[in-house]
Coordinates of C-alpha atoms and ligand atoms in Angstrom, one line a residue:
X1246 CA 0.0 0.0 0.0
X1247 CA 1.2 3.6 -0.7
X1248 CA 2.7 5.4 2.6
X1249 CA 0.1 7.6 3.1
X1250 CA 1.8 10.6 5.0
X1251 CA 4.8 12.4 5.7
X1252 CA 5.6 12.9 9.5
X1253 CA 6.9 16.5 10.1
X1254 CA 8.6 17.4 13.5
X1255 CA 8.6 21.1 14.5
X1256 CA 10.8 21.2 17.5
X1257 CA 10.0 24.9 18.4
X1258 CA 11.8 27.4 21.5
X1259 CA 8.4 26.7 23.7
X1260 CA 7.1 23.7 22.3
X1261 CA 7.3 20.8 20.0
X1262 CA 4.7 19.6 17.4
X1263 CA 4.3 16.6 15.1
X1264 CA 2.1 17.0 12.1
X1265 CA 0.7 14.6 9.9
X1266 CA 0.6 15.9 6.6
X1267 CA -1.3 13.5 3.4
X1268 CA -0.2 14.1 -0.4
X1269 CA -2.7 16.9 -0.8
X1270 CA -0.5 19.3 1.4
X1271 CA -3.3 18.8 4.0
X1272 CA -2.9 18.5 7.5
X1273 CA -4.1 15.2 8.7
X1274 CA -3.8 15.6 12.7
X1275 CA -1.4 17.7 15.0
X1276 CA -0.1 16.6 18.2
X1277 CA 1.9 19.6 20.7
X1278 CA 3.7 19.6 23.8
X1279 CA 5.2 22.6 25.6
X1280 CA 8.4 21.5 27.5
X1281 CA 10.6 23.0 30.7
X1282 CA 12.3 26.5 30.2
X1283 CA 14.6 26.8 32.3
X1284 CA 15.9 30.5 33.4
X1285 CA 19.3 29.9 36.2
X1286 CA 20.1 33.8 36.0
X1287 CA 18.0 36.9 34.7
X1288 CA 18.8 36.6 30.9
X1289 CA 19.9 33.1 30.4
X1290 CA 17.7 30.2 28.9
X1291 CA 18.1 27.0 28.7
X1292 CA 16.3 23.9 27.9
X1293 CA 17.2 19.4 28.8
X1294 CA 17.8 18.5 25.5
X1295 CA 16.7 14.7 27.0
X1296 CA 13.2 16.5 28.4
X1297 CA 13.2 18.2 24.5
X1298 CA 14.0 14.3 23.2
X1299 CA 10.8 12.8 25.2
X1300 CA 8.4 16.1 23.6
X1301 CA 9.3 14.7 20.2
X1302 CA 8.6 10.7 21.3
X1303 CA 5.7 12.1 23.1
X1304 CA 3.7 13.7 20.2
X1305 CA 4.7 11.6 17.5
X1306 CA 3.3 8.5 20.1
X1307 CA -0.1 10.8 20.8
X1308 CA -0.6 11.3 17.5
X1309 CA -0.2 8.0 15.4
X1310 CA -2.2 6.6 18.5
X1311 CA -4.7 9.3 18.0
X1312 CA -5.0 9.0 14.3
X1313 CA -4.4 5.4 14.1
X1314 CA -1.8 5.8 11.6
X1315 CA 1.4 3.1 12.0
X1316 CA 4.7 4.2 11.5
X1317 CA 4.7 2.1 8.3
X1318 CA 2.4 4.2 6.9
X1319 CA 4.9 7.0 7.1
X1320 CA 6.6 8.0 3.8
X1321 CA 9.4 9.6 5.8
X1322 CA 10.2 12.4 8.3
X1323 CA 11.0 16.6 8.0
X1324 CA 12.4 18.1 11.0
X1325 CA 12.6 21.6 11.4
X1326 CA 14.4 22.9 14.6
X1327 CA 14.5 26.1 16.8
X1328 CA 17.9 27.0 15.7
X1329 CA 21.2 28.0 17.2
X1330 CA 20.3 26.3 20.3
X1331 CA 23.5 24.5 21.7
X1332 CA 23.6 20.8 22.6
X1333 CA 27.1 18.9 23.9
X1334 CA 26.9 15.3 24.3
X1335 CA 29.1 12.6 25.0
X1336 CA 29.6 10.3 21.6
X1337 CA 29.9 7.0 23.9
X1338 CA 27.0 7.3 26.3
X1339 CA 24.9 10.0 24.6
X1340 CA 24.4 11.6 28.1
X1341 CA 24.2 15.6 27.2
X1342 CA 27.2 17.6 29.2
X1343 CA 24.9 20.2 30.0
X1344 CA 21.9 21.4 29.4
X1345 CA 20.8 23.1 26.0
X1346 CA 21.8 26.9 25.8
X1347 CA 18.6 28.3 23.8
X1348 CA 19.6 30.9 21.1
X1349 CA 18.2 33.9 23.1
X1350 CA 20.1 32.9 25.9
X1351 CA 22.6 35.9 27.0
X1352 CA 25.3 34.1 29.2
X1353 CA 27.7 34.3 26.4
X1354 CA 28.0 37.8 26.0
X1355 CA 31.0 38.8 27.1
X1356 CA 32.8 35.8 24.6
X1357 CA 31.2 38.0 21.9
X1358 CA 32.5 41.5 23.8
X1359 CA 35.9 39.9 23.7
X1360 CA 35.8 39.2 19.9
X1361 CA 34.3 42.7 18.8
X1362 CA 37.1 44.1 20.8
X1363 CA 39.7 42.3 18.7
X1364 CA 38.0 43.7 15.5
X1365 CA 36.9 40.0 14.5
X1366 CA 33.3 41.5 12.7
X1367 CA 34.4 42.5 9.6
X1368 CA 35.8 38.8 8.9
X1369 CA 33.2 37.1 10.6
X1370 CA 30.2 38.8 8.8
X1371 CA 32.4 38.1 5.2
X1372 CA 32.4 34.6 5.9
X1373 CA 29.2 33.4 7.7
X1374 CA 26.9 36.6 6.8
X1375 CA 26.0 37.1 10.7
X1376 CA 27.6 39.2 13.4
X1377 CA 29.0 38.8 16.3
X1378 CA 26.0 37.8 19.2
X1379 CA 25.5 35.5 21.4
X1380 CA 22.5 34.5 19.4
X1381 CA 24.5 32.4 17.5
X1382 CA 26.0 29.0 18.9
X1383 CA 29.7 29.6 18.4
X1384 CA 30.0 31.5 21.7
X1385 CA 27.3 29.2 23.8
X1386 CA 29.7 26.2 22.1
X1387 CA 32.9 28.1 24.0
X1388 CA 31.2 28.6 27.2
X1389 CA 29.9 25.2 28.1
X1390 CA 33.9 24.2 27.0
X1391 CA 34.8 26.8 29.6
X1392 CA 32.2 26.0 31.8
X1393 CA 32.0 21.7 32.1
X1394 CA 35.0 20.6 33.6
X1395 CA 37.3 18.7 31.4
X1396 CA 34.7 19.5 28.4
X1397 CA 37.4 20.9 26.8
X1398 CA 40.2 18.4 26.3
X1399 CA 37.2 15.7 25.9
X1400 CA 36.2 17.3 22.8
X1401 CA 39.7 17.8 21.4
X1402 CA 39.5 13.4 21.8
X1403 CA 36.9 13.2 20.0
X1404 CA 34.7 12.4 22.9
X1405 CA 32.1 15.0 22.6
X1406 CA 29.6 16.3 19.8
X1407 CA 28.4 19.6 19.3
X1408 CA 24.4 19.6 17.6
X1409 CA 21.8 22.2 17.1
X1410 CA 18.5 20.3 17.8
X1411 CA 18.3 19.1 14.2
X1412 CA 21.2 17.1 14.8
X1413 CA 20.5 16.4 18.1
X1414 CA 16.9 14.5 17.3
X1415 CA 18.4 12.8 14.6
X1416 CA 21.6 11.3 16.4
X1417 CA 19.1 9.9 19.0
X1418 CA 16.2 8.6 16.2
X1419 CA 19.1 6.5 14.4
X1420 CA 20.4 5.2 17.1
X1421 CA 23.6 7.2 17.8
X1422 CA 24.6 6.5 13.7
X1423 CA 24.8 9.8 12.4
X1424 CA 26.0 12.7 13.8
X1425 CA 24.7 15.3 11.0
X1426 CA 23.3 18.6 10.7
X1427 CA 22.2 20.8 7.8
X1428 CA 23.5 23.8 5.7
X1429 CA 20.7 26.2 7.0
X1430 CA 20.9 25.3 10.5
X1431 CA 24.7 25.0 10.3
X1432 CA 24.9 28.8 8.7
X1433 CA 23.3 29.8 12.4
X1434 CA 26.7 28.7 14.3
X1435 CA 29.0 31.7 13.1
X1436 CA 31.5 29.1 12.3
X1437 CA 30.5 28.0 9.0
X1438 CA 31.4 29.8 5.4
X1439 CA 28.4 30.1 3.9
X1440 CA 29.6 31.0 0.5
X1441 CA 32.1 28.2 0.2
X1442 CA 29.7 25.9 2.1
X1443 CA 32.3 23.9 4.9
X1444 CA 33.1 24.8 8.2
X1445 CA 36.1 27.4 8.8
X1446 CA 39.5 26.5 9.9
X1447 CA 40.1 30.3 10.9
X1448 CA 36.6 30.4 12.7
X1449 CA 37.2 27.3 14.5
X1450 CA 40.7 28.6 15.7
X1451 CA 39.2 31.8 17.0
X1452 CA 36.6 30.1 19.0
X1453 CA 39.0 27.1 20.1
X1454 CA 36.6 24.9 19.0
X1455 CA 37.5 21.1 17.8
X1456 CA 36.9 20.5 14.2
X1457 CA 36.0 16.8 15.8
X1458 CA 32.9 17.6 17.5
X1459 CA 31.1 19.1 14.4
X1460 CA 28.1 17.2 12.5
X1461 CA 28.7 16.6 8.8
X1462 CA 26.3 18.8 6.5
X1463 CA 23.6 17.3 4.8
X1464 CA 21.1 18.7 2.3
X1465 CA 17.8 20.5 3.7
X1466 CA 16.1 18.2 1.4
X1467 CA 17.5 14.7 0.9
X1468 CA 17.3 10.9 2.4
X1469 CA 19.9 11.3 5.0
X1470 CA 19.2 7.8 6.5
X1471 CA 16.6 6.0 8.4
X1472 CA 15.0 5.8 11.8
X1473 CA 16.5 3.2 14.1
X1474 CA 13.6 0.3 15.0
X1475 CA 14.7 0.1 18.2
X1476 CA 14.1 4.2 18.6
X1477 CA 11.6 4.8 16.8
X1478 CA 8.2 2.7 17.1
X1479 CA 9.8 -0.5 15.5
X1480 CA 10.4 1.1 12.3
X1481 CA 13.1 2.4 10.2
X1482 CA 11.5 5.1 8.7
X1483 CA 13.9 7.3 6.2
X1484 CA 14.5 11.1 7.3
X1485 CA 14.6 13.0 4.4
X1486 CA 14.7 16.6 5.2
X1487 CA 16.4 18.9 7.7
X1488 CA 15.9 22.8 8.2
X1489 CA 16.2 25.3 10.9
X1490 CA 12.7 26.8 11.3
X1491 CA 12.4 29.8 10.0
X1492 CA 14.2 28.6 6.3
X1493 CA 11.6 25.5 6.6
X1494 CA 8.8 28.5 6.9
X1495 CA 10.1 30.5 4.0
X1496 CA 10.0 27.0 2.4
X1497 CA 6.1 26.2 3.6
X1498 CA 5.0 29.6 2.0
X1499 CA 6.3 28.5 -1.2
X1500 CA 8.8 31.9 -1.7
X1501 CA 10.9 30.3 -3.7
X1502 CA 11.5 33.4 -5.8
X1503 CA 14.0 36.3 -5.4
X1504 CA 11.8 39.5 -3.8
X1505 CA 9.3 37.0 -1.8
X1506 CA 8.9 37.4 2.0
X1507 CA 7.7 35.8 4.9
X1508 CA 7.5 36.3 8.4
X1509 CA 6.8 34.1 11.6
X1510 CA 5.5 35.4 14.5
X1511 CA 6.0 33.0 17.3
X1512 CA 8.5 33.4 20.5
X1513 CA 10.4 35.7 18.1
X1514 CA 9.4 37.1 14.8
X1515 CA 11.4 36.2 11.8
X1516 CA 11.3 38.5 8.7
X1517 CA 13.1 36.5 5.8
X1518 CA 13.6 37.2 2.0
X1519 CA 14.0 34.8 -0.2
X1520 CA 17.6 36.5 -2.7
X1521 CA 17.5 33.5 -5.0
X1522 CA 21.5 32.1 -5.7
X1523 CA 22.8 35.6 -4.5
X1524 CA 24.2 36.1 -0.9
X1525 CA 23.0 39.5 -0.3
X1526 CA 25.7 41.4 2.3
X1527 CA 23.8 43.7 4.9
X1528 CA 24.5 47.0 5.4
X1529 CA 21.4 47.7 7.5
X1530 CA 21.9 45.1 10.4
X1531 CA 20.3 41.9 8.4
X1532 CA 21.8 38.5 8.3
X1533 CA 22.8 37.0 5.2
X1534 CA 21.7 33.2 5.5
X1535 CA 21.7 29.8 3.6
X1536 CA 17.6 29.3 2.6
X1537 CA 18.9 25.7 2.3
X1538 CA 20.8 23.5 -0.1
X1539 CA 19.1 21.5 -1.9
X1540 CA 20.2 19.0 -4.9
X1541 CA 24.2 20.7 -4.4
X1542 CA 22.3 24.6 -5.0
X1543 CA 22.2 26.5 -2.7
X1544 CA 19.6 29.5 -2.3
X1545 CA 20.2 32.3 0.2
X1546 CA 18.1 35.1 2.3
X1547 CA 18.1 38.1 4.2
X1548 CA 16.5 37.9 7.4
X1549 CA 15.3 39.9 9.8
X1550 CA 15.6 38.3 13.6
X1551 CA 13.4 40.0 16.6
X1552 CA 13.8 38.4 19.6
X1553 CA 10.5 38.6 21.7
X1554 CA 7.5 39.1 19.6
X1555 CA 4.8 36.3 21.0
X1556 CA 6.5 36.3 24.2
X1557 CA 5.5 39.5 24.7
X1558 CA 1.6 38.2 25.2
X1559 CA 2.8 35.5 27.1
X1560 CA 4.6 38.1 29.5
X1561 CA 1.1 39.8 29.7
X1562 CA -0.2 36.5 30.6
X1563 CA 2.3 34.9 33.0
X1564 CA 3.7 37.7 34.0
X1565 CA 1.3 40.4 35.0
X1566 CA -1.3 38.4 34.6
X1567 CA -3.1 41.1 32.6
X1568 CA -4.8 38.3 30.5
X1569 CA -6.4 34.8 31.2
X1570 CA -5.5 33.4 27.9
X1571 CA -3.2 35.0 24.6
X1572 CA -6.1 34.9 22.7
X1573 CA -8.3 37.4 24.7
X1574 CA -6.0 39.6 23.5
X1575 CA -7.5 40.4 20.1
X1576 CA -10.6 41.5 21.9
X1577 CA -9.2 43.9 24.3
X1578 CA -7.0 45.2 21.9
X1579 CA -9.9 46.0 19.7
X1580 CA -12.0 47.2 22.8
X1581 CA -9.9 50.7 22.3
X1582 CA -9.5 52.9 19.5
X1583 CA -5.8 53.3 19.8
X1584 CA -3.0 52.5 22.6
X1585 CA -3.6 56.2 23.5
X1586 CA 0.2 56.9 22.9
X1587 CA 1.2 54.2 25.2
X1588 CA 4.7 52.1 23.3
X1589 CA 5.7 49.0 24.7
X1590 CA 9.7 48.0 23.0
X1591 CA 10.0 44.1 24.5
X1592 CA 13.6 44.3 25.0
X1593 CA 13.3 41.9 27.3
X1594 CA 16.9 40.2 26.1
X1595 CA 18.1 42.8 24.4
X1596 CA 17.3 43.7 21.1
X1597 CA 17.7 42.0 17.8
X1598 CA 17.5 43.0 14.5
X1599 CA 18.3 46.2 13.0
X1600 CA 19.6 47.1 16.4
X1601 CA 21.6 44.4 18.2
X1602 CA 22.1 46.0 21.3
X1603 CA 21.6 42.8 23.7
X1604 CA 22.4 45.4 27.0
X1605 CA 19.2 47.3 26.2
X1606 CA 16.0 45.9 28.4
X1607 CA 12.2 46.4 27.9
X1608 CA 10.7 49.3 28.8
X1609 CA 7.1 51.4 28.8
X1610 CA 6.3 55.2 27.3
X1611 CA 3.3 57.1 27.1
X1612 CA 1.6 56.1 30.2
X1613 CA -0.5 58.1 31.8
X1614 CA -3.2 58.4 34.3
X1615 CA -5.9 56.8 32.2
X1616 CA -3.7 54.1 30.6
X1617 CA -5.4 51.1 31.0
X1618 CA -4.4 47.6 30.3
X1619 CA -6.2 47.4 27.0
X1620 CA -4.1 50.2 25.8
X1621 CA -1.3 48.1 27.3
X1622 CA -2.2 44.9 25.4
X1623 CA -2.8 46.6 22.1
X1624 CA 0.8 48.5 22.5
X1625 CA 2.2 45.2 23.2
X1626 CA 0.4 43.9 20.1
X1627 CA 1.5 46.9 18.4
X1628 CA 5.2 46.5 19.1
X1629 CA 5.1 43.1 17.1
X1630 CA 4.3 45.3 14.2
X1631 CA 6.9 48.3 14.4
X1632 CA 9.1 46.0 15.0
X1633 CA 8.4 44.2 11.7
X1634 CA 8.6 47.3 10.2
X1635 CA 12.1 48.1 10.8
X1636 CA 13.4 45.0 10.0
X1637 CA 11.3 45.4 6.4
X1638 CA 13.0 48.8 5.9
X1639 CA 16.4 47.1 6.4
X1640 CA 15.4 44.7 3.6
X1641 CA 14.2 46.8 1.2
X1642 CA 17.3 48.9 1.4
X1643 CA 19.3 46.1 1.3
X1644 CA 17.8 44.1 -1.6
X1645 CA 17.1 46.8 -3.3
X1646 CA 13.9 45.0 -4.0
X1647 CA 10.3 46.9 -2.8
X1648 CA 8.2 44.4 -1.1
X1649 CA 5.1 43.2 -3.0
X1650 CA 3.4 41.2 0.1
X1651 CA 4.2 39.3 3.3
X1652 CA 3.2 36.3 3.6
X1653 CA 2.5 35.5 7.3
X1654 CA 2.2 32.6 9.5
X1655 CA 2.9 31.8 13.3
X1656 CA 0.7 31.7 16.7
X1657 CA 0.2 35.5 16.9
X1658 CA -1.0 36.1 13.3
X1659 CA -3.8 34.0 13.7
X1660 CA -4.9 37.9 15.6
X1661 CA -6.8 39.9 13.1
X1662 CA -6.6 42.2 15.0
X1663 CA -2.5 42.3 14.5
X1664 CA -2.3 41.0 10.9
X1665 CA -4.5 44.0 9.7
X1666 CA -2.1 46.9 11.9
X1667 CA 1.0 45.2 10.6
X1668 CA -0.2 45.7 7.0
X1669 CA -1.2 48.8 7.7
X1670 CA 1.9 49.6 9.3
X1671 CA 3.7 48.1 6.6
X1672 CA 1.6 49.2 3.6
X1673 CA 1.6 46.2 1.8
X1674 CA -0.9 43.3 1.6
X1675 CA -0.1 40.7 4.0
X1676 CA -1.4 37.3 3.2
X1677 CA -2.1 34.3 5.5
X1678 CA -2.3 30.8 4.3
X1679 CA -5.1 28.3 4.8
X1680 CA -2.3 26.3 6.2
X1681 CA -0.9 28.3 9.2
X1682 CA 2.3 25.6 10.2
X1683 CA 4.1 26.6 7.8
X1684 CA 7.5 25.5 9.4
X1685 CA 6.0 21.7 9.9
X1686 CA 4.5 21.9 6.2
X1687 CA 7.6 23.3 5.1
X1688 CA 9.9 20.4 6.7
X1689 CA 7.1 18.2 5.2
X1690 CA 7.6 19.2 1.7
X1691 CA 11.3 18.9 2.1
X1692 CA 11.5 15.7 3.3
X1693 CA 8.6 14.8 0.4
X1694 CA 10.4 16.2 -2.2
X1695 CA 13.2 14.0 -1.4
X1696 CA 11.5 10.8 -1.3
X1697 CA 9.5 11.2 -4.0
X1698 CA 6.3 11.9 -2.2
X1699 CA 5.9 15.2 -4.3
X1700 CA 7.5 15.5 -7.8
X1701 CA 8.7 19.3 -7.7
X1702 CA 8.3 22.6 -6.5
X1703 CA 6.0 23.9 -8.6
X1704 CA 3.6 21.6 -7.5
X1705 CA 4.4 22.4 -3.5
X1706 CA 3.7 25.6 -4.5
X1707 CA 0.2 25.0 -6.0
X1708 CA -0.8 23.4 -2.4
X1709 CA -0.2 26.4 -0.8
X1710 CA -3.5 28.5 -0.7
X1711 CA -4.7 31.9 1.2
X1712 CA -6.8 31.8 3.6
X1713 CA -6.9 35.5 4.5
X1714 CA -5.4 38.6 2.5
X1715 CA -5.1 42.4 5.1
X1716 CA -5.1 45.0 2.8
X1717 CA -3.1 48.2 3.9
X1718 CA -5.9 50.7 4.9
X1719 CA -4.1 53.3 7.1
X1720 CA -3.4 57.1 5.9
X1721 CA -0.1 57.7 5.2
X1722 CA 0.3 61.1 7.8
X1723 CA -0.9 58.5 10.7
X1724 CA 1.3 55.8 9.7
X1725 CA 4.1 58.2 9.9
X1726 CA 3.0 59.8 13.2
X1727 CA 2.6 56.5 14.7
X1728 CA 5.5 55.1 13.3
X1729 CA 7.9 58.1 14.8
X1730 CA 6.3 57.3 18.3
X1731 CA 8.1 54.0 17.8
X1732 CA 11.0 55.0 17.2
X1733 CA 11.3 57.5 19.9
X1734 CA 10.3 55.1 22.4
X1735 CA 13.4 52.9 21.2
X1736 CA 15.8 55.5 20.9
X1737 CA 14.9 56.2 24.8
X1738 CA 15.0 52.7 25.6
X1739 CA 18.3 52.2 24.1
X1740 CA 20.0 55.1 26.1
X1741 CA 18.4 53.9 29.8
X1742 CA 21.1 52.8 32.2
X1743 CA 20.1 51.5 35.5
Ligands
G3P2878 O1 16.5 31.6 15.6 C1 15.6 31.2 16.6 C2 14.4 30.6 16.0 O2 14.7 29.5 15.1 C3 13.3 30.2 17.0 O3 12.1 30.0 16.4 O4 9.7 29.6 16.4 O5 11.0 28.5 18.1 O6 10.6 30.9 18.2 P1 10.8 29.7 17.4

């Protein structure tokens, strides 16, 4: 009988999902679970990569139980990752060194102070398209060396493996047999060339990092190998694409052109434009990233990273307890005609993209006497949006290409009420699809393509319909005014000291 699905893994920041998707591009059943985060010190996250491990066997379990679907019937098996996040394990027992340090995680900043001292940017952003952060895993990678006794010397034996999630799930799901990673997740480290595609001797030196504890690159979209039996349900079950998740997005919205644009709203928000074969440099605070590698090509983006963009409702939930669930938050938002000047910037671990100022910290303007906490709400909804906005400015300028429409997807943007203000504040169309995980359904296709459960791209891209289109609808002069209130705000967040 023809395997009837293809299994797609979305190991997000907060949670992980499996998804079910059939030949049709249609999403057959969903299964979720939200795992530990774990904060040891104001700014630093971290996650058990064997807690993160038990998400993924937990969900796929729930739902092939759920759906009565056996793991025979599974053509094969897309992962998409949270990326940059930093696993160490030990090759022999598989035991992790440590636990996972999650990309917004900020305990590695003064690695990166020490480099941008040293004048290390301009080669760094040449060869990997990034900058120096602790976003990225190169400087999490040095500090659990510096920080796990002996780490160091038992990585220079060999003893050790370094993984993003990716690579992570998949060493465990074959069994300890491969010990692999991908070209768009691997382009997240800051110690891979991304134009000559290997990792960098003169990186790796800098870092102090062993060559011996890095994954082999795979293609995004390919049959790396198969699921161990003995891991995985009692069937080997072949893996076939890999992708960090925002490059699996920009792959489940189909922008498989130059000029086309998505952006994810979920923990983060995550702007990225697909440059075709061209490695577009930045010159307004972008990354230039690998899209993924498919087939030996390799296609490239700019992208646009926020750090807290959903987690700012979640703050409002969990941590002042302002709402009862994320979703009320439409309502009240709508409940007033405007935030009544009130401008929340989430800086809550610094801020990303254009800025990159990671010692700047949230903070509140406008408030006054009748500032309520549906002006509050709809600021922090707001934010999401202005945010987006300056990381679209960056791209036009650098791509030189004017944005035609956004294509949307993510938790948040299922909030009408925050899909039409970001066209608005945008003044472009912004399009959701029928289809809202796109990460999942772009894993899916990648792993499809490779195993011949879909024939091409052109047909992925005829799956993928709207559901919704926001048309643009706000007067330039108030755009503008509201716009400048944004930036204000930042500009006064970014010079508060405590
Ligand atoms: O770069 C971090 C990003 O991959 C995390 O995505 O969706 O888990 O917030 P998400």
């Amino acid at each position: 009988m023809a395997k009837r699905y293809i299994l797609a893994l979305d190991q997000g920041t907060t949670s992980t999902r499996a998804m079910l998707v059939d030949a049709d591009g249609r999403v057959a059943g969903i299964a979720q679970r939200e795992f530990t985060q774990i904060y040891p010190q104001p700014g630093w996250v971290e996650h058990d990569p064997r807690e993160v491990l038990a998400s993924v066997q937990a969900t796929v379990a729930e739902l092939l139980t759920r759906m009565q679907v056996e793991p025979g019937d599974l053509a094969g098996i897309g992962i998409a990752n949270q990326r940059e996040t930093t696993v160490i394990w030990d090759r022999r027992t598989g035991q992790p060194i440590h636990n996972a340090i999650v990309w917004q995680s900020r305990q590695s900043v003064a690695i990166c102070e020490r480099l941008q001292a040293d004048g290390c940017t301009p080669m760094v952003r040449a060869k990997t398209g990034l900058l120096i952060d602790a976003y990225f895993s190169a400087s999490k990678i040095r500090w659990l060396l510096d920080h796990v006794e002996g780490a160091q010397s038992r990585a220079e034996r060999g003893e050790l493996l370094f993984g993003t999630m990716e690579s992570w799930l998949v060493w465990n799901l074959t069994g300890g047999r491969l010990h692999v990673s991908d070209a768009s997740n691997a382009a997240r480290t800051l110690l891979y060339d991304i134009h000559r595609r290997e990792w960098d001797d003169e990186l790796l030196r800098l870092l102090n990092v062993p060559r011996a504890m890095l994954p082999r690159i795979c293609p995004c979209s390919g049959h790396v190998g198969d699921t161990d039996p003995a891991r995985f349900f009692g069937a080997a079950v072949p893996i076939g694409g890999l992708a960090g998740d925002q490059q699996a997005a920009l792959f489940g919205q189909a922008c498989f052109e130059p000029g086309m644009a998505k952006n994810t709203y979920g923990t983060g928000c995550f702007m990225l434009m697909h440059t075709g074969a061209q490695a577009v440099p930045s010159r307004h605070g972008l990354l230039t990233t690998i899209a993924w590698e498919i087939g030996g090509e390799v296609e490239y983006a700019l992208e646009g990273s926020i750090f807290v963009a959903g987690a700012v409702v979640q703050w409002l939930r969990d941590g002042l307890r302002m709402l009862e669930r994320a979703a009320d938050s439409q309502a009240l938002a709508e409940s007033v005609a405007s935030s009544d000047g009130v401008y929340l910037v989430p800086a809550f671990v610094g801020l990303g993209a254009p800025y990159w100022r990671s010692e700047v910290r949230g903070a509140m303007f406008g408030i006054t006497r009748g500032t309520r906490r549906e002006h509050v709400v709809r600021a922090a909804l707001e934010s999401m949006a202005y945010q987006s906005r300056d990381v679209l400015a960056a791209m036009e300028a650098d791509a030189g290409i004017p944005l035609k429409e956004l294509r949307a997807d993510g938790g948040a943007i299922a909030n009408d009420f925050l899909a039409q203000f970001q066209s608005d504040m945008l003044d472009v169309p912004l399009l959701r699809p029928k289809v809202q995980e796109t990460t999942a359904l772009g894993a899916a296709y990648l792993a499809g393509l490779a195993l011949g459960f879909w024939e091409s791209r052109t047909q992925v891209a005829r799956l993928w319909q709207v559901e919704r289109r926001f048309e643009p609808g706000m007067a330039e002069a108030e755009r503008g005014r509201r716009y400048r209130g944004w930036q204000a705000a930042v500009q006064a967040a970014c010079v508060f000291t405590p």
